[in-house]
Every structure is written in C-alpha cells, then in structure tokens.
mmCIF file of C-alpha atoms and ligand atoms in Angstrom:
data_model
loop_
_atom_site.group_PDB
_atom_site.id
_atom_site.type_symbol
_atom_site.label_atom_id
_atom_site.label_comp_id
_atom_site.label_asym_id
_atom_site.label_seq_id
_atom_site.Cartn_x
_atom_site.Cartn_y
_atom_site.Cartn_z
ATOM 1 C CA MET Q 1 0.000 0.000 0.000
ATOM 2 C CA ILE Q 2 1.257 3.482 -0.857
ATOM 3 C CA ARG Q 3 -0.056 6.619 0.798
ATOM 4 C CA PHE Q 4 -0.073 9.807 -1.256
ATOM 5 C CA ASP Q 5 -0.251 12.967 0.876
ATOM 6 C CA ILE Q 6 -1.115 15.873 -1.415
ATOM 7 C CA LEU Q 7 -0.662 19.538 -0.436
ATOM 8 C CA THR Q 8 -2.781 21.705 -2.731
ATOM 9 C CA LEU Q 9 -4.973 24.812 -2.846
ATOM 10 C CA PHE Q 10 -7.514 22.843 -4.977
ATOM 11 C CA PRO Q 11 -8.219 19.499 -3.282
ATOM 12 C CA GLU Q 12 -11.546 19.208 -5.151
ATOM 13 C CA MET Q 13 -9.602 18.812 -8.418
ATOM 14 C CA PHE Q 14 -8.671 15.263 -7.383
ATOM 15 C CA ALA Q 15 -12.130 13.874 -6.664
ATOM 16 C CA SER Q 16 -13.207 13.119 -10.233
ATOM 17 C CA VAL Q 17 -10.015 11.311 -11.281
ATOM 18 C CA LEU Q 18 -9.759 9.352 -8.013
ATOM 19 C CA GLY Q 19 -13.456 8.504 -8.299
ATOM 20 C CA GLU Q 20 -13.196 6.586 -11.579
ATOM 21 C CA SER Q 21 -11.814 3.365 -13.020
ATOM 22 C CA ILE Q 22 -8.459 1.991 -11.904
ATOM 23 C CA LEU Q 23 -7.697 4.583 -9.191
ATOM 24 C CA LYS Q 24 -11.186 4.265 -7.695
ATOM 25 C CA ARG Q 25 -10.767 0.483 -7.434
ATOM 26 C CA ALA Q 26 -7.238 0.862 -6.047
ATOM 27 C CA VAL Q 27 -8.504 3.175 -3.296
ATOM 28 C CA GLN Q 28 -11.467 0.880 -2.524
ATOM 29 C CA ALA Q 29 -9.126 -2.148 -2.397
ATOM 30 C CA GLY Q 30 -6.840 -0.263 0.006
ATOM 31 C CA LEU Q 31 -3.912 -0.591 -2.418
ATOM 32 C CA ILE Q 32 -3.425 3.181 -2.393
ATOM 33 C CA GLU Q 33 -4.518 5.902 0.008
ATOM 34 C CA VAL Q 34 -4.754 9.529 -1.076
ATOM 35 C CA ARG Q 35 -4.985 12.226 1.607
ATOM 36 C CA LEU Q 36 -5.655 15.792 0.438
ATOM 37 C CA PHE Q 37 -4.471 18.780 2.471
ATOM 38 C CA ASP Q 38 -5.471 22.360 1.580
ATOM 39 C CA PHE Q 39 -2.462 24.330 2.762
ATOM 40 C CA ARG Q 40 -4.611 27.483 2.954
ATOM 41 C CA ASP Q 41 -5.809 25.853 6.205
ATOM 42 C CA TRP Q 42 -2.369 26.736 7.653
ATOM 43 C CA ALA Q 43 -2.521 30.366 6.475
ATOM 44 C CA GLU Q 44 -2.767 33.036 9.162
ATOM 45 C CA GLY Q 45 -4.969 36.111 9.336
ATOM 46 C CA ARG Q 46 -8.522 36.926 8.383
ATOM 47 C CA HIS Q 47 -7.781 36.557 4.677
ATOM 48 C CA ARG Q 48 -5.689 33.395 5.081
ATOM 49 C CA GLN Q 49 -3.288 34.804 2.441
ATOM 50 C CA VAL Q 50 -1.177 32.124 0.693
ATOM 51 C CA ASP Q 51 0.453 34.197 -2.043
ATOM 52 C CA ASP Q 52 2.080 37.624 -2.375
ATOM 53 C CA VAL Q 53 3.880 39.867 -4.862
ATOM 54 C CA PRO Q 54 7.476 38.910 -5.761
ATOM 55 C CA TYR Q 55 10.332 40.864 -4.166
ATOM 56 C CA GLY Q 56 12.208 42.666 -6.915
ATOM 57 C CA GLY Q 57 9.005 43.194 -8.869
ATOM 58 C CA GLY Q 58 7.804 41.225 -11.901
ATOM 59 C CA ASP Q 59 4.435 39.786 -12.775
ATOM 60 C CA GLY Q 60 2.656 36.891 -11.170
ATOM 61 C CA MET Q 61 2.384 36.001 -7.501
ATOM 62 C CA VAL Q 62 4.556 33.761 -5.331
ATOM 63 C CA LEU Q 63 3.368 31.239 -2.737
ATOM 64 C CA LYS Q 64 4.283 32.510 0.735
ATOM 65 C CA PRO Q 65 6.622 30.438 2.971
ATOM 66 C CA GLU Q 66 4.616 30.539 6.216
ATOM 67 C CA PRO Q 67 1.529 28.474 5.214
ATOM 68 C CA LEU Q 68 3.678 25.954 3.296
ATOM 69 C CA PHE Q 69 6.258 25.549 6.074
ATOM 70 C CA ALA Q 70 3.474 24.975 8.635
ATOM 71 C CA ALA Q 71 1.505 22.609 6.366
ATOM 72 C CA ILE Q 72 4.478 20.557 5.182
ATOM 73 C CA ARG Q 73 5.836 20.179 8.734
ATOM 74 C CA ALA Q 74 2.430 19.101 10.045
ATOM 75 C CA VAL Q 75 1.824 16.559 7.271
ATOM 76 C CA ARG Q 76 5.396 15.232 7.252
ATOM 77 C CA ALA Q 77 5.258 14.682 11.045
ATOM 78 C CA GLU Q 78 2.442 12.171 10.653
ATOM 79 C CA GLY Q 79 4.910 9.384 9.587
ATOM 80 C CA PRO Q 80 6.167 7.235 7.985
ATOM 81 C CA GLU Q 81 9.344 9.125 7.073
ATOM 82 C CA SER Q 82 9.098 10.406 3.468
ATOM 83 C CA PRO Q 83 10.875 12.873 1.160
ATOM 84 C CA VAL Q 84 8.894 16.051 0.350
ATOM 85 C CA THR Q 85 8.395 16.260 -3.419
ATOM 86 C CA LEU Q 86 7.610 19.535 -5.241
ATOM 87 C CA LEU Q 87 6.049 19.301 -8.719
ATOM 88 C CA THR Q 88 7.753 21.948 -10.871
ATOM 89 C CA PRO Q 89 9.044 22.408 -14.441
ATOM 90 C CA GLN Q 90 12.524 22.796 -12.891
ATOM 91 C CA GLY Q 91 12.385 19.257 -11.494
ATOM 92 C CA ARG Q 92 13.855 15.903 -12.513
ATOM 93 C CA ARG Q 93 11.994 14.649 -15.573
ATOM 94 C CA LEU Q 94 9.466 11.937 -14.740
ATOM 95 C CA ASP Q 95 9.959 8.727 -16.773
ATOM 96 C CA GLN Q 96 9.050 5.073 -16.249
ATOM 97 C CA ALA Q 97 12.314 4.329 -14.472
ATOM 98 C CA LEU Q 98 11.619 7.112 -11.946
ATOM 99 C CA VAL Q 99 8.006 5.922 -11.589
ATOM 100 C CA GLN Q 100 9.330 2.461 -10.664
ATOM 101 C CA GLU Q 101 11.567 4.122 -8.046
ATOM 102 C CA LEU Q 102 8.633 6.049 -6.556
ATOM 103 C CA ALA Q 103 6.439 2.929 -6.550
ATOM 104 C CA ALA Q 104 8.886 1.267 -4.124
ATOM 105 C CA ARG Q 105 8.165 3.854 -1.411
ATOM 106 C CA PRO Q 106 5.513 3.476 1.351
ATOM 107 C CA ARG Q 107 4.597 7.150 1.108
ATOM 108 C CA LEU Q 108 4.815 10.155 -1.203
ATOM 109 C CA ILE Q 109 4.306 13.761 -0.061
ATOM 110 C CA LEU Q 110 3.484 15.837 -3.163
ATOM 111 C CA VAL Q 111 3.431 19.658 -3.004
ATOM 112 C CA CYS Q 112 1.366 21.279 -5.767
ATOM 113 C CA GLY Q 113 2.577 24.760 -6.655
ATOM 114 C CA ARG Q 114 0.350 27.517 -8.059
ATOM 115 C CA TYR Q 115 0.913 31.006 -9.469
ATOM 116 C CA ALA Q 116 4.508 31.689 -10.442
ATOM 117 C CA GLY Q 117 5.758 29.099 -7.949
ATOM 118 C CA VAL Q 118 6.867 28.799 -4.327
ATOM 119 C CA ASP Q 119 9.113 31.085 -2.245
ATOM 120 C CA GLU Q 120 12.681 29.818 -2.702
ATOM 121 C CA ARG Q 121 13.021 29.192 1.052
ATOM 122 C CA VAL Q 122 10.366 26.450 0.793
ATOM 123 C CA ARG Q 123 12.341 24.780 -1.998
ATOM 124 C CA ARG Q 124 15.697 25.197 -0.202
ATOM 125 C CA HIS Q 125 14.744 24.315 3.370
ATOM 126 C CA LEU Q 126 11.789 21.933 3.136
ATOM 127 C CA VAL Q 127 11.668 20.301 -0.310
ATOM 128 C CA ASP Q 128 13.788 17.166 -0.751
ATOM 129 C CA GLU Q 129 13.204 16.570 -4.477
ATOM 130 C CA GLU Q 130 11.605 18.276 -7.449
ATOM 131 C CA LEU Q 131 9.742 16.455 -10.242
ATOM 132 C CA SER Q 132 8.636 17.680 -13.665
ATOM 133 C CA ILE Q 133 6.207 15.872 -15.954
ATOM 134 C CA GLY Q 134 7.435 17.804 -18.971
ATOM 135 C CA ASP Q 135 8.898 20.981 -20.444
ATOM 136 C CA TYR Q 136 5.735 23.063 -20.497
ATOM 137 C CA VAL Q 137 4.168 25.402 -17.930
ATOM 138 C CA LEU Q 138 0.881 24.498 -16.271
ATOM 139 C CA SER Q 139 -1.180 26.651 -13.908
ATOM 140 C CA GLY Q 140 -0.695 24.287 -11.017
ATOM 141 C CA GLY Q 141 0.968 21.109 -9.772
ATOM 142 C CA GLU Q 142 -2.338 19.255 -9.366
ATOM 143 C CA LEU Q 143 -2.388 17.600 -12.797
ATOM 144 C CA PRO Q 144 1.286 16.576 -12.457
ATOM 145 C CA ALA Q 145 0.453 15.098 -9.023
ATOM 146 C CA LEU Q 146 -2.378 13.093 -10.607
ATOM 147 C CA VAL Q 147 0.014 11.879 -13.313
ATOM 148 C CA VAL Q 148 2.390 10.646 -10.609
ATOM 149 C CA ILE Q 149 -0.439 8.923 -8.679
ATOM 150 C CA GLU Q 150 -1.751 7.179 -11.840
ATOM 151 C CA ALA Q 151 1.682 6.100 -13.133
ATOM 152 C CA VAL Q 152 2.785 4.785 -9.701
ATOM 153 C CA ALA Q 153 -0.517 3.070 -8.833
ATOM 154 C CA ARG Q 154 -0.475 1.095 -12.103
ATOM 155 C CA LEU Q 155 2.712 -0.627 -10.971
ATOM 156 C CA LEU Q 156 1.281 -1.860 -7.674
ATOM 157 C CA PRO Q 157 0.352 -5.559 -7.565
ATOM 158 C CA GLY Q 158 -3.408 -5.987 -7.765
ATOM 159 C CA VAL Q 159 -4.178 -2.526 -9.172
ATOM 160 C CA LEU Q 160 -4.392 -3.530 -12.821
ATOM 161 C CA GLY Q 161 -6.841 -6.294 -13.669
ATOM 162 C CA ASN Q 162 -5.873 -8.849 -16.322
ATOM 163 C CA GLN Q 163 -7.393 -6.624 -19.048
ATOM 164 C CA ASP Q 164 -4.267 -4.531 -18.997
ATOM 165 C CA SER Q 165 -0.988 -5.363 -17.307
ATOM 166 C CA ALA Q 166 1.836 -2.993 -16.474
ATOM 167 C CA ALA Q 167 4.212 -5.805 -17.397
ATOM 168 C CA ALA Q 168 2.967 -5.478 -20.973
ATOM 169 C CA ASP Q 169 4.180 -1.894 -20.954
ATOM 170 C CA SER Q 170 7.206 -2.192 -23.239
ATOM 171 C CA PHE Q 171 8.008 1.444 -22.545
ATOM 172 C CA PRO Q 172 10.630 2.742 -21.852
ATOM 173 C CA ARG Q 173 12.806 0.421 -23.947
ATOM 174 C CA ARG Q 174 10.607 0.189 -27.073
ATOM 175 C CA LEU Q 175 7.447 1.784 -28.442
ATOM 176 C CA GLU Q 176 4.366 -0.397 -28.569
ATOM 177 C CA ALA Q 177 3.581 -2.389 -31.732
ATOM 178 C CA PRO Q 178 0.371 -1.495 -33.628
ATOM 179 C CA GLN Q 179 -2.799 -2.940 -32.062
ATOM 180 C CA TYR Q 180 -5.965 -4.093 -33.868
ATOM 181 C CA THR Q 181 -9.407 -5.375 -32.827
ATOM 182 C CA ARG Q 182 -12.687 -6.257 -34.614
ATOM 183 C CA PRO Q 183 -13.857 -5.629 -37.322
ATOM 184 C CA LEU Q 184 -11.421 -7.478 -39.574
ATOM 185 C CA GLU Q 185 -11.974 -4.784 -42.260
ATOM 186 C CA PHE Q 186 -12.939 -1.193 -41.550
ATOM 187 C CA GLU Q 187 -13.592 1.333 -44.300
ATOM 188 C CA GLY Q 188 -11.501 -0.832 -46.561
ATOM 189 C CA HIS Q 189 -8.612 -1.037 -44.096
ATOM 190 C CA ALA Q 190 -7.795 -4.657 -43.235
ATOM 191 C CA VAL Q 191 -6.118 -6.100 -40.160
ATOM 192 C CA PRO Q 192 -2.628 -7.532 -40.989
ATOM 193 C CA GLU Q 193 -3.178 -11.220 -41.877
ATOM 194 C CA VAL Q 194 -0.475 -12.503 -39.538
ATOM 195 C CA LEU Q 195 -2.562 -11.319 -36.563
ATOM 196 C CA VAL Q 196 -5.470 -13.584 -37.521
ATOM 197 C CA SER Q 197 -3.222 -16.469 -38.633
ATOM 198 C CA GLY Q 198 -3.229 -18.167 -35.241
ATOM 199 C CA HIS Q 199 0.496 -18.615 -35.833
ATOM 200 C CA HIS Q 200 1.687 -17.377 -32.422
ATOM 201 C CA GLU Q 201 5.407 -17.401 -33.205
ATOM 202 C CA ALA Q 202 4.804 -15.404 -36.394
ATOM 203 C CA ILE Q 203 2.590 -12.995 -34.421
ATOM 204 C CA ARG Q 204 5.257 -12.558 -31.704
ATOM 205 C CA ARG Q 205 7.910 -11.875 -34.338
ATOM 206 C CA TRP Q 206 5.652 -9.455 -36.270
ATOM 207 C CA ARG Q 207 4.903 -7.468 -33.088
ATOM 208 C CA LYS Q 208 8.591 -7.318 -32.137
ATOM 209 C CA LYS Q 209 9.513 -6.118 -35.649
ATOM 210 C CA GLU Q 210 6.743 -3.478 -35.766
ATOM 211 C CA SER Q 211 7.715 -2.262 -32.301
ATOM 212 C CA LEU Q 212 11.289 -1.875 -33.531
ATOM 213 C CA ARG Q 213 10.124 -0.143 -36.724
ATOM 214 C CA ARG Q 214 8.105 2.417 -34.771
ATOM 215 C CA THR Q 215 10.905 2.915 -32.244
ATOM 216 C CA LEU Q 216 13.394 3.443 -35.078
ATOM 217 C CA GLU Q 217 11.074 5.973 -36.769
ATOM 218 C CA ARG Q 218 9.942 7.930 -33.725
ATOM 219 C CA ARG Q 219 12.399 7.361 -30.881
ATOM 220 C CA PRO Q 220 15.798 6.328 -32.242
ATOM 221 C CA ASP Q 221 17.209 7.667 -28.946
ATOM 222 C CA LEU Q 222 15.712 4.603 -27.248
ATOM 223 C CA LEU Q 223 17.762 2.324 -29.502
ATOM 224 C CA GLU Q 224 20.867 4.258 -28.373
ATOM 225 C CA LYS Q 225 19.848 4.047 -24.715
ATOM 226 C CA TYR Q 226 18.865 0.343 -24.918
ATOM 227 C CA PRO Q 227 20.977 -1.147 -27.759
ATOM 228 C CA PRO Q 228 19.238 -3.930 -29.722
ATOM 229 C CA GLU Q 229 20.508 -7.381 -28.950
ATOM 230 C CA GLY Q 230 19.896 -10.898 -30.329
ATOM 231 C CA GLU Q 231 16.783 -11.213 -32.453
ATOM 232 C CA GLU Q 232 16.265 -7.444 -32.448
ATOM 233 C CA ALA Q 233 19.487 -6.923 -34.388
ATOM 234 C CA ALA Q 234 18.333 -9.422 -37.033
ATOM 235 C CA LEU Q 235 14.925 -7.731 -37.268
ATOM 236 C CA LEU Q 236 16.584 -4.331 -37.659
ATOM 237 C CA GLU Q 237 18.638 -5.800 -40.523
ATOM 238 C CA GLU Q 238 15.402 -6.891 -42.170
ATOM 239 C CA LEU Q 239 13.910 -3.420 -41.673
ATOM 240 C CA ALA Q 240 17.020 -1.827 -43.155
ATOM 241 C CA GLY Q 241 16.728 -4.144 -46.163
ATOM 242 C CA GLU Q 242 13.129 -3.201 -46.856
ATOM 243 C CA PRO Q 243 12.457 -1.126 -49.988
ATOM 244 C CA GLY Q 244 12.325 2.595 -49.301
ATOM 245 C CA ARG Q 245 14.382 2.226 -46.138
ATOM 246 C CA GLY Q 246 17.891 3.005 -47.629
HETATM 247 C C1 4FV J 1 4.803 21.503 -13.686
HETATM 248 C C2 4FV J 1 5.358 20.717 -14.711
HETATM 249 C C3 4FV J 1 4.253 22.862 -13.844
HETATM 250 C C4 4FV J 1 4.527 25.889 -12.774
HETATM 251 C C5 4FV J 1 4.076 27.054 -11.978
HETATM 252 C C6 4FV J 1 2.727 25.180 -11.424
HETATM 253 C C7 4FV J 1 3.432 24.877 -12.698
HETATM 254 C C8 4FV J 1 2.934 26.604 -11.127
HETATM 255 N N1 4FV J 1 4.868 20.814 -12.549
HETATM 256 N N2 4FV J 1 5.722 19.524 -14.146
HETATM 257 N N3 4FV J 1 5.488 20.993 -16.004
HETATM 258 N N4 4FV J 1 3.951 23.514 -12.689
HETATM 259 O O1 4FV J 1 4.132 23.373 -14.961
HETATM 260 O O2 4FV J 1 5.416 19.616 -12.865
HETATM 261 O O3 4FV J 1 3.330 26.715 -9.808
#
C-alpha cells in the first residue's frame, strides 16, 4: 500500500479522477490511500493569504513560505518518514524508471505549486526533491500530481486487472507495436493477416519487428539508450533491407 499525501490549494480537483476506473478500485481495495491537504488551512490572518507579490518586482504572484512551512511540517510529522516532493518544471523529468523508483516507497508527499511558484526558502529548506512531468508550464501542480499517482498506482500488484498489465508496458525500452481489434476490415482497411493467422510465433515476431520499426522511426534515442541485442538486431537488418528504407 502506498499513501499519497497531497498539499494543494484545490483538493476538489482530485475527486473526479480518483473517483473513476483503476484509481477508484485501487482506493477501494486499500492498495493506495490519497490524503488531500489544503495548505490554505495553515494560512494566518482573516484573509488566510497564501500568495504575495514577488520581491524585486515582476508579474505573477509567489506562494508565501509561512503556510507551506506549517503545512508541510504538520503533514510530514504524521509518519512514515518520506521525502517532500515539489512538482515543478525545474524538477527531474518523470519517466518510467523514476516511476518504478517512486512505486517502491511506502509514502509520497506531493506539493502542488500555483501562481509563479513557491518562495525559494520552501524549496531550499523543506523540499527534498523536485519532479517535472514535462517541459511546459501548467497553472498548477495538481495535474502533475495526478500523473504521478496514476503512473505509480499502475505498478502496484493488484491494481491492474488482467485486461491490462503494467508488465505489458514495453516502454521505456521500445514503443508499442500497432494494435488491432474487430472488425477485420474497416472502411476498406484490413487487419494484418499474420494477426489472424493463429500462428503465435509469427505474431510474436511481427509485433517485435513493428515495435522496432516504430521505435526506429519515432524514438531512435531509445535504440541508443537500450541497444538492440539478439533477435532485435536481425529484425533491424530486415527493416534496413526493406524497400524505401535506404
Ligand atoms: C509543472 C510541470 C508545472 C509551474 C508554476 C505550477 C506549474 C505553477 N509541474 N511539471 N510541467 N507547474 O508546470 O510539474 O506553480
């Protein structure tokens, strides 16, 4: 079981995603627990202010240190020991290898930024690691936190039914081979014959070759990172020998 403690100004954003499909079942089965903390609850004063103008001028607002320090300390103190993770474009890029690392922990504490980000003293004195889901700027860390919850939960035993298995995820080494389902012909487009041949070895080989073809076309960096060995090398030779693939 993994417990996700989420610090956010918009806890209601999580309800719909956690209330459907795989994550809903994972919560009901007690395989994951998600606790939502609105860190405005730790803000002082009548207006419970959580953001303020940036020193040195500039546009946008910055999340104040006081509410976040108080909230993070309170949540962190409730055990078990866990790093504090800030979702930010400046963070370590999330990939499947990092997801596997996170899935080995008993607890994740995810801090969702808003506005132009958090006061640097939060990052320097309370945050242990920073994660980014990609090189683009969102309005908040809530969607990145949901991406982390979904990607991690899928790796937990019992979360995925037999209809889809994380083990089948060939990523990150290779891109998936093309998939087909009924009807056999759609708008004149037929399913590759090998897939309805019943010839399992031929099907396995076709899928491996098409996965390599797609990886070669779209993510050649993956072939650098995970060099082809054994049968893959032979299949790549075949691909190279195909007409139009000089
Ligand atoms: C983000 C990302 C992201 C930046 C300012 C929230 C926003 C605001 N987080 N991966 N990309 N965060 O854009 O993780 O605080």
